[in-house]
């Protein structure tokens, strides 16, 4: 029985004052109980802390506006679940947060009806294909 970890990183929101509200919302949804909120003071996910980390985040509000995301402290909600439940939770979170592609029939790449090139694979537009001509 494998146990998987599902992590919801809230730091890309770039609004540290709203992290606690967002985490409470995520944990308040049906089927998301049992999650644990973790805040780190460094961008590498190192230390965990409660109020101290939130205080540290509030001191770095300007950094959230200007620094690259990998240099910012992380604020995550984490769940440990068996694999089938973890996959279901990840799908539920993706649907709730409107991320990713919806359904397995979502098209990848540019479709010809939306302006994609009408050229057979392996043919070059410039030389007529394979160097002939």
mmCIF file of C-alpha atoms in Angstrom:
data_model
loop_
_atom_site.group_PDB
_atom_site.id
_atom_site.type_symbol
_atom_site.label_atom_id
_atom_site.label_comp_id
_atom_site.label_asym_id
_atom_site.label_seq_id
_atom_site.Cartn_x
_atom_site.Cartn_y
_atom_site.Cartn_z
ATOM 1 C CA UNK A 1 0.000 0.000 0.000
ATOM 2 C CA UNK A 2 1.921 2.996 -1.334
ATOM 3 C CA UNK A 3 1.307 6.367 0.225
ATOM 4 C CA UNK A 4 1.589 9.423 -2.018
ATOM 5 C CA UNK A 5 2.008 13.042 -1.044
ATOM 6 C CA UNK A 6 -0.192 15.682 -2.701
ATOM 7 C CA UNK A 7 1.196 19.216 -2.345
ATOM 8 C CA UNK A 8 -0.709 22.424 -3.082
ATOM 9 C CA UNK A 9 1.788 25.302 -3.246
ATOM 10 C CA UNK A 10 0.124 28.647 -2.567
ATOM 11 C CA UNK A 11 3.234 30.827 -2.954
ATOM 12 C CA UNK A 12 2.620 31.488 -6.695
ATOM 13 C CA UNK A 13 -0.395 33.541 -5.605
ATOM 14 C CA UNK A 14 2.171 36.177 -4.541
ATOM 15 C CA UNK A 15 -0.172 37.540 -1.857
ATOM 16 C CA UNK A 16 1.171 36.368 1.521
ATOM 17 C CA UNK A 17 -1.646 38.083 3.411
ATOM 18 C CA UNK A 18 -4.124 35.738 1.685
ATOM 19 C CA UNK A 19 -2.197 32.457 2.109
ATOM 20 C CA UNK A 20 -3.968 31.480 5.336
ATOM 21 C CA UNK A 21 -7.399 32.167 3.796
ATOM 22 C CA UNK A 22 -6.532 30.165 0.675
ATOM 23 C CA UNK A 23 -5.275 27.241 2.768
ATOM 24 C CA UNK A 24 -8.442 27.322 4.892
ATOM 25 C CA UNK A 25 -10.553 27.325 1.711
ATOM 26 C CA UNK A 26 -8.619 24.353 0.287
ATOM 27 C CA UNK A 27 -8.967 22.387 3.532
ATOM 28 C CA UNK A 28 -12.658 23.293 3.807
ATOM 29 C CA UNK A 29 -13.634 21.664 0.520
ATOM 30 C CA UNK A 30 -15.388 18.304 0.564
ATOM 31 C CA UNK A 31 -12.879 15.441 0.415
ATOM 32 C CA UNK A 32 -9.844 17.561 1.321
ATOM 33 C CA UNK A 33 -9.840 16.978 5.059
ATOM 34 C CA UNK A 34 -6.669 15.819 6.786
ATOM 35 C CA UNK A 35 -4.286 18.216 5.072
ATOM 36 C CA UNK A 36 -1.431 19.911 6.860
ATOM 37 C CA UNK A 37 -0.312 23.511 6.292
ATOM 38 C CA UNK A 38 3.449 24.018 6.040
ATOM 39 C CA UNK A 39 5.318 27.289 5.684
ATOM 40 C CA UNK A 40 9.039 27.564 5.044
ATOM 41 C CA UNK A 41 11.257 30.573 5.534
ATOM 42 C CA UNK A 42 13.429 29.748 2.532
ATOM 43 C CA UNK A 43 12.597 28.976 -1.088
ATOM 44 C CA UNK A 44 14.014 25.437 -0.791
ATOM 45 C CA UNK A 45 11.148 24.176 1.390
ATOM 46 C CA UNK A 46 13.436 23.734 4.388
ATOM 47 C CA UNK A 47 11.982 24.746 7.717
ATOM 48 C CA UNK A 48 8.412 24.355 8.813
ATOM 49 C CA UNK A 49 6.782 26.783 11.142
ATOM 50 C CA UNK A 50 3.476 28.151 12.242
ATOM 51 C CA UNK A 51 3.088 31.756 13.308
ATOM 52 C CA UNK A 52 6.786 32.534 12.938
ATOM 53 C CA UNK A 53 6.763 31.618 9.254
ATOM 54 C CA UNK A 54 3.619 33.669 8.646
ATOM 55 C CA UNK A 55 5.271 36.627 10.330
ATOM 56 C CA UNK A 56 8.337 36.112 8.148
ATOM 57 C CA UNK A 57 6.123 35.988 5.021
ATOM 58 C CA UNK A 58 4.404 39.235 5.964
ATOM 59 C CA UNK A 59 7.821 40.919 6.255
ATOM 60 C CA UNK A 60 8.666 39.894 2.678
ATOM 61 C CA UNK A 61 5.591 41.290 0.911
ATOM 62 C CA UNK A 62 7.756 43.407 -1.418
ATOM 63 C CA UNK A 63 9.806 40.349 -2.371
ATOM 64 C CA UNK A 64 6.639 38.606 -3.556
ATOM 65 C CA UNK A 65 6.156 41.442 -6.052
ATOM 66 C CA UNK A 66 9.685 41.460 -7.492
ATOM 67 C CA UNK A 67 11.596 38.225 -6.789
ATOM 68 C CA UNK A 68 11.472 35.095 -8.976
ATOM 69 C CA UNK A 69 9.145 32.440 -7.584
ATOM 70 C CA UNK A 70 11.961 29.979 -6.800
ATOM 71 C CA UNK A 71 13.530 32.454 -4.362
ATOM 72 C CA UNK A 72 10.363 33.019 -2.354
ATOM 73 C CA UNK A 73 9.336 31.175 0.813
ATOM 74 C CA UNK A 74 6.893 28.334 0.226
ATOM 75 C CA UNK A 75 3.445 28.070 1.774
ATOM 76 C CA UNK A 76 1.931 24.673 1.074
ATOM 77 C CA UNK A 77 -0.949 22.420 2.021
ATOM 78 C CA UNK A 78 0.082 18.764 2.062
ATOM 79 C CA UNK A 79 -1.924 15.536 2.151
ATOM 80 C CA UNK A 80 -0.652 11.964 2.580
ATOM 81 C CA UNK A 81 -3.014 9.465 0.960
ATOM 82 C CA UNK A 82 -2.942 6.009 -0.648
ATOM 83 C CA UNK A 83 -2.301 6.231 -4.390
ATOM 84 C CA UNK A 84 -5.935 5.970 -5.660
ATOM 85 C CA UNK A 85 -7.146 8.536 -3.128
ATOM 86 C CA UNK A 86 -4.191 10.831 -3.881
ATOM 87 C CA UNK A 87 -4.954 10.746 -7.609
ATOM 88 C CA UNK A 88 -8.616 11.515 -6.943
ATOM 89 C CA UNK A 89 -7.653 14.384 -4.616
ATOM 90 C CA UNK A 90 -5.250 15.837 -7.200
ATOM 91 C CA UNK A 91 -7.977 15.704 -9.870
ATOM 92 C CA UNK A 92 -10.454 17.326 -7.475
ATOM 93 C CA UNK A 93 -8.023 20.127 -6.610
ATOM 94 C CA UNK A 94 -7.253 20.704 -10.296
ATOM 95 C CA UNK A 95 -10.973 21.014 -11.022
ATOM 96 C CA UNK A 96 -11.600 23.322 -8.046
ATOM 97 C CA UNK A 97 -8.695 25.589 -8.967
ATOM 98 C CA UNK A 98 -9.396 25.411 -12.729
ATOM 99 C CA UNK A 99 -5.882 24.275 -13.639
ATOM 100 C CA UNK A 100 -4.634 21.929 -16.337
ATOM 101 C CA UNK A 101 -6.514 20.494 -19.245
ATOM 102 C CA UNK A 102 -10.058 19.342 -18.649
ATOM 103 C CA UNK A 103 -10.736 15.773 -19.711
ATOM 104 C CA UNK A 104 -8.574 13.352 -21.590
ATOM 105 C CA UNK A 105 -9.844 14.615 -24.957
ATOM 106 C CA UNK A 106 -8.149 18.010 -24.636
ATOM 107 C CA UNK A 107 -6.079 18.773 -27.727
ATOM 108 C CA UNK A 108 -2.361 19.311 -27.458
ATOM 109 C CA UNK A 109 -0.584 21.729 -29.760
ATOM 110 C CA UNK A 110 -2.074 23.988 -32.387
ATOM 111 C CA UNK A 111 -5.022 22.625 -34.340
ATOM 112 C CA UNK A 112 -5.217 23.219 -38.090
ATOM 113 C CA UNK A 113 -8.621 24.863 -37.709
ATOM 114 C CA UNK A 114 -6.984 27.440 -35.400
ATOM 115 C CA UNK A 115 -4.165 28.330 -37.787
ATOM 116 C CA UNK A 116 -1.784 25.404 -37.456
ATOM 117 C CA UNK A 117 0.398 24.608 -40.462
ATOM 118 C CA UNK A 118 -1.102 22.371 -43.158
ATOM 119 C CA UNK A 119 2.116 20.517 -43.939
ATOM 120 C CA UNK A 120 2.752 16.783 -43.849
ATOM 121 C CA UNK A 121 5.254 15.599 -41.247
ATOM 122 C CA UNK A 122 8.792 15.360 -42.641
ATOM 123 C CA UNK A 123 8.188 17.856 -45.432
ATOM 124 C CA UNK A 124 9.806 21.246 -45.498
ATOM 125 C CA UNK A 125 7.892 24.287 -46.666
ATOM 126 C CA UNK A 126 10.987 25.867 -48.093
ATOM 127 C CA UNK A 127 12.561 23.142 -50.225
ATOM 128 C CA UNK A 128 9.717 20.850 -51.216
ATOM 129 C CA UNK A 129 10.799 18.114 -48.820
ATOM 130 C CA UNK A 130 13.858 15.966 -48.356
ATOM 131 C CA UNK A 131 16.110 18.189 -50.482
ATOM 132 C CA UNK A 132 14.502 17.436 -53.849
ATOM 133 C CA UNK A 133 13.680 20.361 -56.049
#
